[in-house]
Amino acid sequence: MNWDWSAVVDFLPRLWDGLLVTLQVLVLGSLISFSLGLVWAAGFRAPSRLVRWPVQAVTEFIRTTPLLVQLFFLFFVLPEWGVQFSAFTTGTIAIGLHYSTYTAQVYRAGIDAVPAGQWEAATALSLPAHRTWFTVILPQALRRIVPALGNYVIAMLKDTPLLAAISVLELLQQSRLESAATFQYTEPLTVVGVAFILIAYPASLLVRTLERRLAR
């Protein structure tokens, strides 16, 4: 089998378009997962069981359900209830929602690792709840959990090809379209694999560097 460089050159415009979509999904999905994960984590610590138990039930259900099933549910079932989003929006929401249940556990571990004396000091100073969280607890917790959050960003990147199942034009879907048009599969799929490596490997090195610096 001969490697066809012309097929690689022809694929570059689709590759660029797919790369932009993949990165957009990754950035927006990360923002959703980080923000919603913090909300879930706060719900875990709610004093009322009427809040705590539903939050735990919902996050456990989402975390133990395959992401692909959630994609299909949001894309095919919600429109029957009058709720419809574009494929891109659906994929972004699904990835952000799914990974928010994992980041919630990371937040919870980081918050639990903050010494109890910090909570007691905030109480002794009569700090309101929002100041206790945002000026005392979260800054200390984030220092411990940033590396773990970075690992989940990489995991989200590797799960973006699942969005091809609902026709989001990310990297894998672009390679499928190129292969369908040219009947050449080796070159597009290989280039996509290399593209993921070129994104994920430097990102993993960045996470390791950040972990070492925060450990000092």
PDB file of C-alpha atoms in Angstrom:
ATOM      1  CA  MET A   1       0.000   0.000   0.000  1.00  0.00           C
ATOM      2  CA  ASN A   2       1.392   3.383  -1.055  1.00  0.00           C
ATOM      3  CA  TRP A   3       0.927   6.501   1.010  1.00  0.00           C
ATOM      4  CA  ASP A   4      -0.830   9.183  -1.027  1.00  0.00           C
ATOM      5  CA  TRP A   5       0.405  12.616   0.017  1.00  0.00           C
ATOM      6  CA  SER A   6      -1.989  14.315  -2.368  1.00  0.00           C
ATOM      7  CA  ALA A   7      -4.870  12.840  -0.343  1.00  0.00           C
ATOM      8  CA  VAL A   8      -3.396  14.438   2.784  1.00  0.00           C
ATOM      9  CA  VAL A   9      -3.131  17.821   1.062  1.00  0.00           C
ATOM     10  CA  ASP A  10      -6.702  17.556  -0.192  1.00  0.00           C
ATOM     11  CA  PHE A  11      -7.878  16.722   3.333  1.00  0.00           C
ATOM     12  CA  LEU A  12      -6.240  19.735   4.986  1.00  0.00           C
ATOM     13  CA  PRO A  13      -9.190  22.165   4.555  1.00  0.00           C
ATOM     14  CA  ARG A  14     -11.585  19.640   6.125  1.00  0.00           C
ATOM     15  CA  LEU A  15      -8.996  18.923   8.816  1.00  0.00           C
ATOM     16  CA  TRP A  16      -8.807  22.604   9.727  1.00  0.00           C
ATOM     17  CA  ASP A  17     -12.594  22.946   9.881  1.00  0.00           C
ATOM     18  CA  GLY A  18     -12.875  19.835  12.042  1.00  0.00           C
ATOM     19  CA  LEU A  19     -10.081  21.035  14.308  1.00  0.00           C
ATOM     20  CA  LEU A  20     -11.850  24.331  14.949  1.00  0.00           C
ATOM     21  CA  VAL A  21     -15.104  22.567  15.800  1.00  0.00           C
ATOM     22  CA  THR A  22     -13.312  20.098  18.082  1.00  0.00           C
ATOM     23  CA  LEU A  23     -11.542  22.880  19.973  1.00  0.00           C
ATOM     24  CA  GLN A  24     -14.772  24.879  20.298  1.00  0.00           C
ATOM     25  CA  VAL A  25     -16.557  21.861  21.756  1.00  0.00           C
ATOM     26  CA  LEU A  26     -13.625  21.250  24.091  1.00  0.00           C
ATOM     27  CA  VAL A  27     -13.479  24.823  25.398  1.00  0.00           C
ATOM     28  CA  LEU A  28     -17.240  25.265  25.815  1.00  0.00           C
ATOM     29  CA  GLY A  29     -17.697  21.755  27.226  1.00  0.00           C
ATOM     30  CA  SER A  30     -14.910  22.411  29.749  1.00  0.00           C
ATOM     31  CA  LEU A  31     -16.551  25.652  30.877  1.00  0.00           C
ATOM     32  CA  ILE A  32     -19.871  23.838  31.358  1.00  0.00           C
ATOM     33  CA  SER A  33     -18.289  20.933  33.222  1.00  0.00           C
ATOM     34  CA  PHE A  34     -16.224  23.165  35.531  1.00  0.00           C
ATOM     35  CA  SER A  35     -19.114  25.505  36.332  1.00  0.00           C
ATOM     36  CA  LEU A  36     -21.795  22.860  36.738  1.00  0.00           C
ATOM     37  CA  GLY A  37     -19.401  20.581  38.607  1.00  0.00           C
ATOM     38  CA  LEU A  38     -18.933  23.285  41.232  1.00  0.00           C
ATOM     39  CA  VAL A  39     -22.721  23.568  41.564  1.00  0.00           C
ATOM     40  CA  TRP A  40     -23.014  19.796  42.054  1.00  0.00           C
ATOM     41  CA  ALA A  41     -20.185  19.877  44.624  1.00  0.00           C
ATOM     42  CA  ALA A  42     -21.938  22.624  46.578  1.00  0.00           C
ATOM     43  CA  GLY A  43     -25.111  20.540  46.459  1.00  0.00           C
ATOM     44  CA  PHE A  44     -23.235  17.592  47.992  1.00  0.00           C
ATOM     45  CA  ARG A  45     -22.523  19.759  51.040  1.00  0.00           C
ATOM     46  CA  ALA A  46     -26.013  21.239  51.336  1.00  0.00           C
ATOM     47  CA  PRO A  47     -27.333  20.973  54.914  1.00  0.00           C
ATOM     48  CA  SER A  48     -30.734  19.769  53.710  1.00  0.00           C
ATOM     49  CA  ARG A  49     -31.176  16.183  52.547  1.00  0.00           C
ATOM     50  CA  LEU A  50     -33.906  17.425  50.210  1.00  0.00           C
ATOM     51  CA  VAL A  51     -31.110  19.060  48.215  1.00  0.00           C
ATOM     52  CA  ARG A  52     -28.291  16.603  48.871  1.00  0.00           C
ATOM     53  CA  TRP A  53     -30.048  13.389  47.882  1.00  0.00           C
ATOM     54  CA  PRO A  54     -31.461  14.569  44.521  1.00  0.00           C
ATOM     55  CA  VAL A  55     -28.071  16.017  43.570  1.00  0.00           C
ATOM     56  CA  GLN A  56     -26.349  12.759  44.443  1.00  0.00           C
ATOM     57  CA  ALA A  57     -28.953  10.724  42.542  1.00  0.00           C
ATOM     58  CA  VAL A  58     -28.785  12.873  39.411  1.00  0.00           C
ATOM     59  CA  THR A  59     -24.997  13.015  39.249  1.00  0.00           C
ATOM     60  CA  GLU A  60     -24.670   9.284  39.882  1.00  0.00           C
ATOM     61  CA  PHE A  61     -27.166   8.536  37.107  1.00  0.00           C
ATOM     62  CA  ILE A  62     -25.337  10.779  34.628  1.00  0.00           C
ATOM     63  CA  ARG A  63     -21.901   9.494  35.625  1.00  0.00           C
ATOM     64  CA  THR A  64     -22.868   5.830  35.209  1.00  0.00           C
ATOM     65  CA  THR A  65     -24.687   6.293  31.889  1.00  0.00           C
ATOM     66  CA  PRO A  66     -22.601   6.099  28.685  1.00  0.00           C
ATOM     67  CA  LEU A  67     -21.952   9.437  27.029  1.00  0.00           C
ATOM     68  CA  LEU A  68     -23.128   8.058  23.682  1.00  0.00           C
ATOM     69  CA  VAL A  69     -26.518   7.177  25.167  1.00  0.00           C
ATOM     70  CA  GLN A  70     -26.804  10.698  26.573  1.00  0.00           C
ATOM     71  CA  LEU A  71     -25.930  12.150  23.155  1.00  0.00           C
ATOM     72  CA  PHE A  72     -28.657  10.136  21.452  1.00  0.00           C
ATOM     73  CA  PHE A  73     -31.176  11.019  24.163  1.00  0.00           C
ATOM     74  CA  LEU A  74     -30.544  14.748  23.896  1.00  0.00           C
ATOM     75  CA  PHE A  75     -30.468  14.713  20.101  1.00  0.00           C
ATOM     76  CA  PHE A  76     -33.328  12.341  19.283  1.00  0.00           C
ATOM     77  CA  VAL A  77     -35.620  12.232  22.340  1.00  0.00           C
ATOM     78  CA  LEU A  78     -35.723  15.848  23.521  1.00  0.00           C
ATOM     79  CA  PRO A  79     -37.151  17.113  20.181  1.00  0.00           C
ATOM     80  CA  GLU A  80     -40.190  14.880  20.806  1.00  0.00           C
ATOM     81  CA  TRP A  81     -40.763  16.964  23.948  1.00  0.00           C
ATOM     82  CA  GLY A  82     -40.408  20.229  22.070  1.00  0.00           C
ATOM     83  CA  VAL A  83     -36.775  20.869  23.056  1.00  0.00           C
ATOM     84  CA  GLN A  84     -34.406  20.943  20.105  1.00  0.00           C
ATOM     85  CA  PHE A  85     -30.825  22.124  19.677  1.00  0.00           C
ATOM     86  CA  SER A  86     -28.352  21.995  16.845  1.00  0.00           C
ATOM     87  CA  ALA A  87     -25.999  19.014  16.678  1.00  0.00           C
ATOM     88  CA  PHE A  88     -23.088  21.196  17.805  1.00  0.00           C
ATOM     89  CA  THR A  89     -24.995  22.595  20.795  1.00  0.00           C
ATOM     90  CA  THR A  90     -26.293  19.150  21.744  1.00  0.00           C
ATOM     91  CA  GLY A  91     -22.824  17.644  21.639  1.00  0.00           C
ATOM     92  CA  THR A  92     -21.322  20.464  23.671  1.00  0.00           C
ATOM     93  CA  ILE A  93     -24.037  20.251  26.323  1.00  0.00           C
ATOM     94  CA  ALA A  94     -23.769  16.465  26.498  1.00  0.00           C
ATOM     95  CA  ILE A  95     -19.998  16.485  27.004  1.00  0.00           C
ATOM     96  CA  GLY A  96     -20.151  19.332  29.529  1.00  0.00           C
ATOM     97  CA  LEU A  97     -22.999  17.736  31.470  1.00  0.00           C
ATOM     98  CA  HIS A  98     -21.414  14.289  31.479  1.00  0.00           C
ATOM     99  CA  TYR A  99     -18.017  15.466  32.681  1.00  0.00           C
ATOM    100  CA  SER A 100     -19.521  17.862  35.227  1.00  0.00           C
ATOM    101  CA  THR A 101     -20.349  14.816  37.351  1.00  0.00           C
ATOM    102  CA  TYR A 102     -16.658  13.849  37.345  1.00  0.00           C
ATOM    103  CA  THR A 103     -15.381  17.351  38.056  1.00  0.00           C
ATOM    104  CA  ALA A 104     -17.929  17.519  40.890  1.00  0.00           C
ATOM    105  CA  GLN A 105     -16.163  14.613  42.587  1.00  0.00           C
ATOM    106  CA  VAL A 106     -12.830  16.367  42.062  1.00  0.00           C
ATOM    107  CA  TYR A 107     -14.199  19.564  43.608  1.00  0.00           C
ATOM    108  CA  ARG A 108     -15.614  17.601  46.519  1.00  0.00           C
ATOM    109  CA  ALA A 109     -12.267  15.913  47.180  1.00  0.00           C
ATOM    110  CA  GLY A 110     -10.474  19.252  47.062  1.00  0.00           C
ATOM    111  CA  ILE A 111     -12.986  20.914  49.383  1.00  0.00           C
ATOM    112  CA  ASP A 112     -12.857  18.015  51.831  1.00  0.00           C
ATOM    113  CA  ALA A 113      -9.060  18.321  51.886  1.00  0.00           C
ATOM    114  CA  VAL A 114      -9.239  21.904  53.187  1.00  0.00           C
ATOM    115  CA  PRO A 115      -8.468  21.735  56.943  1.00  0.00           C
ATOM    116  CA  ALA A 116     -11.498  22.038  59.214  1.00  0.00           C
ATOM    117  CA  GLY A 117      -9.721  24.911  60.977  1.00  0.00           C
ATOM    118  CA  GLN A 118     -10.230  27.055  57.876  1.00  0.00           C
ATOM    119  CA  TRP A 119     -13.996  26.629  58.126  1.00  0.00           C
ATOM    120  CA  GLU A 120     -13.870  27.357  61.849  1.00  0.00           C
ATOM    121  CA  ALA A 121     -11.771  30.486  61.296  1.00  0.00           C
ATOM    122  CA  ALA A 122     -14.243  31.773  58.696  1.00  0.00           C
ATOM    123  CA  THR A 123     -17.091  31.136  61.127  1.00  0.00           C
ATOM    124  CA  ALA A 124     -15.222  32.878  63.945  1.00  0.00           C
ATOM    125  CA  LEU A 125     -14.750  35.921  61.711  1.00  0.00           C
ATOM    126  CA  SER A 126     -18.490  35.891  60.918  1.00  0.00           C
ATOM    127  CA  LEU A 127     -17.800  35.738  57.196  1.00  0.00           C
ATOM    128  CA  PRO A 128     -20.912  35.292  55.077  1.00  0.00           C
ATOM    129  CA  ALA A 129     -21.236  32.023  53.209  1.00  0.00           C
ATOM    130  CA  HIS A 130     -20.267  33.409  49.797  1.00  0.00           C
ATOM    131  CA  ARG A 131     -17.077  34.990  51.185  1.00  0.00           C
ATOM    132  CA  THR A 132     -16.198  31.809  53.039  1.00  0.00           C
ATOM    133  CA  TRP A 133     -16.477  29.832  49.807  1.00  0.00           C
ATOM    134  CA  PHE A 134     -14.835  32.238  47.382  1.00  0.00           C
ATOM    135  CA  THR A 135     -12.103  33.801  49.506  1.00  0.00           C
ATOM    136  CA  VAL A 136     -11.174  31.016  51.927  1.00  0.00           C
ATOM    137  CA  ILE A 137     -12.194  27.529  50.801  1.00  0.00           C
ATOM    138  CA  LEU A 138     -12.142  27.478  46.992  1.00  0.00           C
ATOM    139  CA  PRO A 139      -8.709  29.135  46.539  1.00  0.00           C
ATOM    140  CA  GLN A 140      -7.168  26.423  48.720  1.00  0.00           C
ATOM    141  CA  ALA A 141      -9.172  23.625  47.100  1.00  0.00           C
ATOM    142  CA  LEU A 142      -8.381  24.718  43.536  1.00  0.00           C
ATOM    143  CA  ARG A 143      -4.666  24.487  44.177  1.00  0.00           C
ATOM    144  CA  ARG A 144      -5.123  20.795  44.903  1.00  0.00           C
ATOM    145  CA  ILE A 145      -7.497  19.933  42.077  1.00  0.00           C
ATOM    146  CA  VAL A 146      -6.251  21.884  39.042  1.00  0.00           C
ATOM    147  CA  PRO A 147      -4.132  18.939  37.784  1.00  0.00           C
ATOM    148  CA  ALA A 148      -7.105  16.565  38.040  1.00  0.00           C
ATOM    149  CA  LEU A 149      -9.331  19.022  36.192  1.00  0.00           C
ATOM    150  CA  GLY A 150      -6.692  19.226  33.477  1.00  0.00           C
ATOM    151  CA  ASN A 151      -6.773  15.465  33.072  1.00  0.00           C
ATOM    152  CA  TYR A 152     -10.519  15.598  32.504  1.00  0.00           C
ATOM    153  CA  VAL A 153     -10.025  18.218  29.788  1.00  0.00           C
ATOM    154  CA  ILE A 154      -7.813  15.727  27.966  1.00  0.00           C
ATOM    155  CA  ALA A 155     -10.427  13.021  28.507  1.00  0.00           C
ATOM    156  CA  MET A 156     -13.078  15.330  26.981  1.00  0.00           C
ATOM    157  CA  LEU A 157     -10.845  15.874  23.975  1.00  0.00           C
ATOM    158  CA  LYS A 158     -10.579  12.132  23.409  1.00  0.00           C
ATOM    159  CA  ASP A 159     -14.360  11.771  23.655  1.00  0.00           C
ATOM    160  CA  THR A 160     -15.163  14.439  21.049  1.00  0.00           C
ATOM    161  CA  PRO A 161     -15.134  11.826  18.219  1.00  0.00           C
ATOM    162  CA  LEU A 162     -18.357  10.451  19.733  1.00  0.00           C
ATOM    163  CA  LEU A 163     -20.061  13.584  18.435  1.00  0.00           C
ATOM    164  CA  ALA A 164     -19.676  12.187  14.920  1.00  0.00           C
ATOM    165  CA  ALA A 165     -22.593   9.899  15.847  1.00  0.00           C
ATOM    166  CA  ILE A 166     -24.919  12.912  15.703  1.00  0.00           C
ATOM    167  CA  SER A 167     -23.197  14.434  12.646  1.00  0.00           C
ATOM    168  CA  VAL A 168     -21.165  17.124  14.393  1.00  0.00           C
ATOM    169  CA  LEU A 169     -18.445  18.098  11.918  1.00  0.00           C
ATOM    170  CA  GLU A 170     -15.508  17.505  14.266  1.00  0.00           C
ATOM    171  CA  LEU A 171     -12.269  15.803  13.256  1.00  0.00           C
ATOM    172  CA  LEU A 172     -13.539  12.243  12.928  1.00  0.00           C
ATOM    173  CA  GLN A 173     -16.682  13.236  11.030  1.00  0.00           C
ATOM    174  CA  GLN A 174     -14.601  15.301   8.615  1.00  0.00           C
ATOM    175  CA  SER A 175     -12.351  12.317   7.949  1.00  0.00           C
ATOM    176  CA  ARG A 176     -15.410  10.144   7.303  1.00  0.00           C
ATOM    177  CA  LEU A 177     -16.779  12.667   4.828  1.00  0.00           C
ATOM    178  CA  GLU A 178     -13.424  12.887   3.068  1.00  0.00           C
ATOM    179  CA  SER A 179     -13.150   9.107   2.877  1.00  0.00           C
ATOM    180  CA  ALA A 180     -16.688   8.795   1.523  1.00  0.00           C
ATOM    181  CA  ALA A 181     -15.866  11.309  -1.203  1.00  0.00           C
ATOM    182  CA  THR A 182     -12.460   9.914  -2.216  1.00  0.00           C
ATOM    183  CA  PHE A 183     -12.667   6.252  -1.078  1.00  0.00           C
ATOM    184  CA  GLN A 184      -9.361   6.765   0.694  1.00  0.00           C
ATOM    185  CA  TYR A 185      -9.463   5.900   4.376  1.00  0.00           C
ATOM    186  CA  THR A 186      -5.883   5.455   5.514  1.00  0.00           C
ATOM    187  CA  GLU A 187      -4.662   8.998   5.009  1.00  0.00           C
ATOM    188  CA  PRO A 188      -7.608  10.947   6.566  1.00  0.00           C
ATOM    189  CA  LEU A 189      -7.901   8.680   9.598  1.00  0.00           C
ATOM    190  CA  THR A 190      -4.139   8.660  10.157  1.00  0.00           C
ATOM    191  CA  VAL A 191      -3.938  12.456   9.945  1.00  0.00           C
ATOM    192  CA  VAL A 192      -6.824  12.773  12.436  1.00  0.00           C
ATOM    193  CA  GLY A 193      -5.065  10.409  14.833  1.00  0.00           C
ATOM    194  CA  VAL A 194      -1.874  12.452  14.576  1.00  0.00           C
ATOM    195  CA  ALA A 195      -3.870  15.656  15.133  1.00  0.00           C
ATOM    196  CA  PHE A 196      -5.281  14.284  18.384  1.00  0.00           C
ATOM    197  CA  ILE A 197      -1.789  13.307  19.532  1.00  0.00           C
ATOM    198  CA  LEU A 198      -0.442  16.772  18.716  1.00  0.00           C
ATOM    199  CA  ILE A 199      -3.182  18.324  20.847  1.00  0.00           C
ATOM    200  CA  ALA A 200      -3.364  15.838  23.721  1.00  0.00           C
ATOM    201  CA  TYR A 201       0.332  15.173  24.357  1.00  0.00           C
ATOM    202  CA  PRO A 202       1.400  18.819  24.866  1.00  0.00           C
ATOM    203  CA  ALA A 203      -1.713  19.326  26.980  1.00  0.00           C
ATOM    204  CA  SER A 204      -0.729  16.374  29.180  1.00  0.00           C
ATOM    205  CA  LEU A 205       2.788  17.795  29.557  1.00  0.00           C
ATOM    206  CA  LEU A 206       1.276  21.129  30.558  1.00  0.00           C
ATOM    207  CA  VAL A 207      -0.869  19.407  33.200  1.00  0.00           C
ATOM    208  CA  ARG A 208       2.192  17.614  34.612  1.00  0.00           C
ATOM    209  CA  THR A 209       4.179  20.852  34.741  1.00  0.00           C
ATOM    210  CA  LEU A 210       1.302  22.613  36.476  1.00  0.00           C
ATOM    211  CA  GLU A 211       0.995  19.755  38.952  1.00  0.00           C
ATOM    212  CA  ARG A 212       4.683  19.978  39.862  1.00  0.00           C
ATOM    213  CA  ARG A 213       4.522  23.745  40.336  1.00  0.00           C
ATOM    214  CA  LEU A 214       1.429  23.584  42.513  1.00  0.00           C
ATOM    215  CA  ALA A 215       3.032  20.871  44.644  1.00  0.00           C
ATOM    216  CA  ARG A 216       5.858  23.215  45.691  1.00  0.00           C
TER     217      ARG A 216
END
